[in-house]
Short mmCIF file of C-alpha atoms in Angstrom, two decimals:
data_model
loop_
_atom_site.label_atom_id
_atom_site.label_comp_id
_atom_site.label_asym_id
_atom_site.label_seq_id
_atom_site.Cartn_x
_atom_site.Cartn_y
_atom_site.Cartn_z
CA MET E 177 123.55 185.81 172.70
CA ARG E 178 122.07 183.06 169.99
CA ALA E 179 119.41 185.37 168.36
CA ILE E 180 122.59 188.09 167.86
CA PHE E 181 124.99 185.12 166.45
CA LEU E 182 121.75 184.29 164.11
CA THR E 183 121.21 187.62 162.58
CA ILE E 184 124.95 188.64 162.42
CA CYS E 185 125.14 184.92 160.39
CA LEU E 186 122.97 185.80 158.53
CA LEU E 187 123.57 189.23 157.42
CA ALA E 188 126.87 188.20 156.73
CA GLY E 189 125.38 185.44 154.63
CA VAL E 190 123.40 187.69 152.74
CA MET E 191 125.89 190.37 151.97
CA THR E 192 127.95 187.30 150.24
CA ALA E 193 125.58 185.01 148.90
CA PRO E 194 124.23 185.56 145.14
CA ALA E 195 121.29 187.08 145.16
CA ALA E 196 119.55 184.60 142.43
CA GLN E 197 119.93 181.63 145.13
CA PRO E 198 118.22 181.22 148.23
CA ALA E 199 121.26 181.37 151.43
CA ARG E 200 120.90 177.27 152.85
CA PHE E 201 122.74 177.49 156.18
CA VAL E 202 124.06 174.46 158.56
CA LYS E 203 125.66 174.33 161.95
CA PRO E 204 129.17 172.06 161.57
CA ASP E 205 130.15 171.09 164.65
CA GLN E 206 130.93 173.96 166.70
CA GLN E 207 134.14 172.81 169.09
CA VAL E 208 136.16 171.54 165.53
CA ALA E 209 135.21 174.54 163.25
CA ARG E 210 136.26 177.08 166.02
CA GLU E 211 139.63 175.03 166.20
CA LEU E 212 140.17 174.81 162.28
CA LEU E 213 139.08 178.31 162.21
CA GLU E 214 140.83 180.06 164.62
CA SER E 215 143.73 178.11 163.13
CA VAL E 216 143.49 179.64 159.79
CA TYR E 217 142.39 183.19 161.29
CA ASN E 218 145.61 183.16 163.46
CA THR E 219 147.97 181.93 160.86
CA TRP E 220 146.18 184.83 158.78
CA ARG E 221 146.85 187.61 161.73
CA ILE E 222 150.57 186.48 161.84
CA GLY E 223 150.84 186.65 158.72
CA MET E 224 149.85 190.42 158.52
CA VAL E 225 151.45 191.34 161.41
CA ARG E 226 154.62 190.04 160.70
CA LYS E 227 154.01 191.39 156.97
CA ASN E 228 155.07 187.89 155.96
CA GLU E 229 153.52 187.27 152.38
CA ALA E 230 153.96 183.30 152.45
CA ALA E 231 152.23 182.78 155.64
CA TRP E 232 149.32 185.53 154.67
CA ARG E 233 148.97 183.69 150.83
CA SER E 234 148.79 180.14 152.55
CA ALA E 235 145.19 181.26 155.00
CA THR E 236 144.13 183.71 152.32
CA SER E 237 141.87 182.95 149.74
CA ARG E 238 142.67 183.16 146.07
CA SER E 239 139.78 185.69 145.06
CA ARG E 240 140.72 187.95 147.90
CA GLN E 241 144.66 187.66 147.48
CA GLN E 242 143.82 188.61 143.82
CA LYS E 243 141.42 191.37 144.39
CA VAL E 244 144.18 192.60 146.63
CA ARG E 245 146.59 192.46 144.18
CA ASN E 246 144.28 193.95 141.61
CA LEU E 247 143.37 196.95 143.88
CA ILE E 248 147.15 198.01 144.34
CA VAL E 249 148.68 197.88 141.14
CA SER E 250 145.75 199.29 139.24
CA GLN E 251 146.66 202.50 142.10
CA LYS E 252 150.09 201.96 140.72
CA GLY E 253 151.48 200.28 143.64
CA ASP E 254 153.93 197.83 144.36
CA PHE E 255 152.38 194.52 146.02
CA PRO E 256 153.09 192.72 148.08
CA ALA E 257 154.75 195.77 149.80
CA ASP E 258 152.64 198.00 149.64
CA PHE E 259 150.11 196.06 150.82
CA PHE E 260 151.88 195.49 154.26
CA ARG E 261 152.75 198.57 154.98
CA ASN E 262 150.41 200.82 157.23
CA GLN E 263 148.40 198.13 157.81
CA PRO E 264 146.90 197.99 161.20
CA GLU E 265 147.47 195.18 163.55
CA PRO E 266 144.51 192.77 162.91
CA PRO E 267 142.40 192.03 166.19
CA SER E 268 143.46 188.89 168.35
CA LEU E 269 140.44 186.72 169.08
CA THR E 270 141.96 186.70 172.95
CA ASN E 271 139.79 189.77 173.31
CA PHE E 272 136.22 188.37 172.22
CA LYS E 273 134.25 185.65 173.41
CA TYR E 274 133.19 183.00 170.84
CA ILE E 275 129.21 182.81 169.66
CA GLY E 276 129.06 180.29 167.39
CA THR E 277 129.90 178.96 163.96
CA ILE E 278 127.59 178.30 160.96
CA ALA E 279 128.10 177.14 157.08
CA GLY E 280 126.42 177.85 154.14
CA CYS E 281 126.91 177.64 149.94
CA GLY E 282 126.83 173.87 149.82
CA ASN E 283 129.14 173.87 153.23
CA ARG E 284 131.93 175.89 150.96
CA THR E 285 131.62 178.93 153.14
CA MET E 286 131.77 179.64 157.41
CA ALA E 287 131.25 182.35 159.20
CA ALA E 288 132.55 182.26 162.88
CA THR E 289 131.19 184.89 165.30
CA TYR E 290 132.50 186.87 168.48
CA VAL E 291 131.38 189.20 170.99
CA GLY E 292 133.56 191.45 172.60
CA LYS E 293 134.73 195.08 173.66
CA VAL E 294 136.49 197.08 170.75
CA GLN E 295 138.16 200.43 170.69
CA LEU E 296 138.81 202.49 167.92
CA GLY E 297 140.93 205.43 167.98
CA ASP E 298 140.31 207.79 170.73
CA SER E 299 136.60 206.51 170.94
CA PRO E 300 135.38 204.45 174.20
CA ALA E 301 134.90 200.93 173.72
CA ASN E 302 132.14 199.52 172.67
CA GLU E 303 130.53 196.30 172.50
CA THR E 304 131.35 194.57 168.93
CA ALA E 305 130.36 191.54 166.94
CA PHE E 306 133.34 190.53 165.34
CA VAL E 307 132.04 187.99 161.91
CA LEU E 308 135.27 186.22 160.03
CA LEU E 309 134.54 184.41 156.74
CA PHE E 310 136.06 181.44 155.52
CA VAL E 311 136.13 179.65 152.40
CA LEU E 312 136.85 176.22 150.89
CA ASP E 313 139.53 176.89 148.63
CA GLU E 314 141.14 174.00 146.72
CA GLY E 315 140.07 171.71 150.18
CA LYS E 316 141.41 173.56 152.74
CA TRP E 317 139.79 176.61 154.35
CA LYS E 318 140.74 179.99 153.85
CA PHE E 319 140.05 183.47 155.66
CA ASP E 320 138.18 185.81 152.97
CA GLN E 321 137.32 188.62 155.17
CA SER E 322 136.10 190.25 158.46
CA ARG E 323 132.71 192.36 159.32
CA MET E 324 132.98 194.16 162.94
CA PHE E 325 129.04 195.32 163.72
CA ASN E 326 128.88 197.73 166.65
CA LEU E 327 126.01 196.15 169.07
CA SER E 328 125.98 199.70 171.68
#
């Protein structure tokens, strides 16, 4: 499991780190990081489920908010109404086993990794790694994005 966690975190870090700088990772206090990041993710998730823009904004990084807004407006959509329309419900972390958290970019980013069975559509449930990516934004941890990796 630790090898899977490290591989996934390294992939997540490489995918989001600038190419010119080598990635440096730190292992934060796992219990503190888990509690903090799960609180942020659950605030974001509830905001999405309830279509609550204030909750979504409070837990989402400014850069992600701007990317989402720009995408919708560029497609002549109405933000935030079109964003919350037809969004699938984000997965609950209760269906996953926490593996660990790793920090990078001078402790300004963290990736939390979970493993569990995920069923998408009509396909059978597969063992999946769920990586949540967070950034330190104006002194507060904010959710930025997630990635899923099929482990089967």
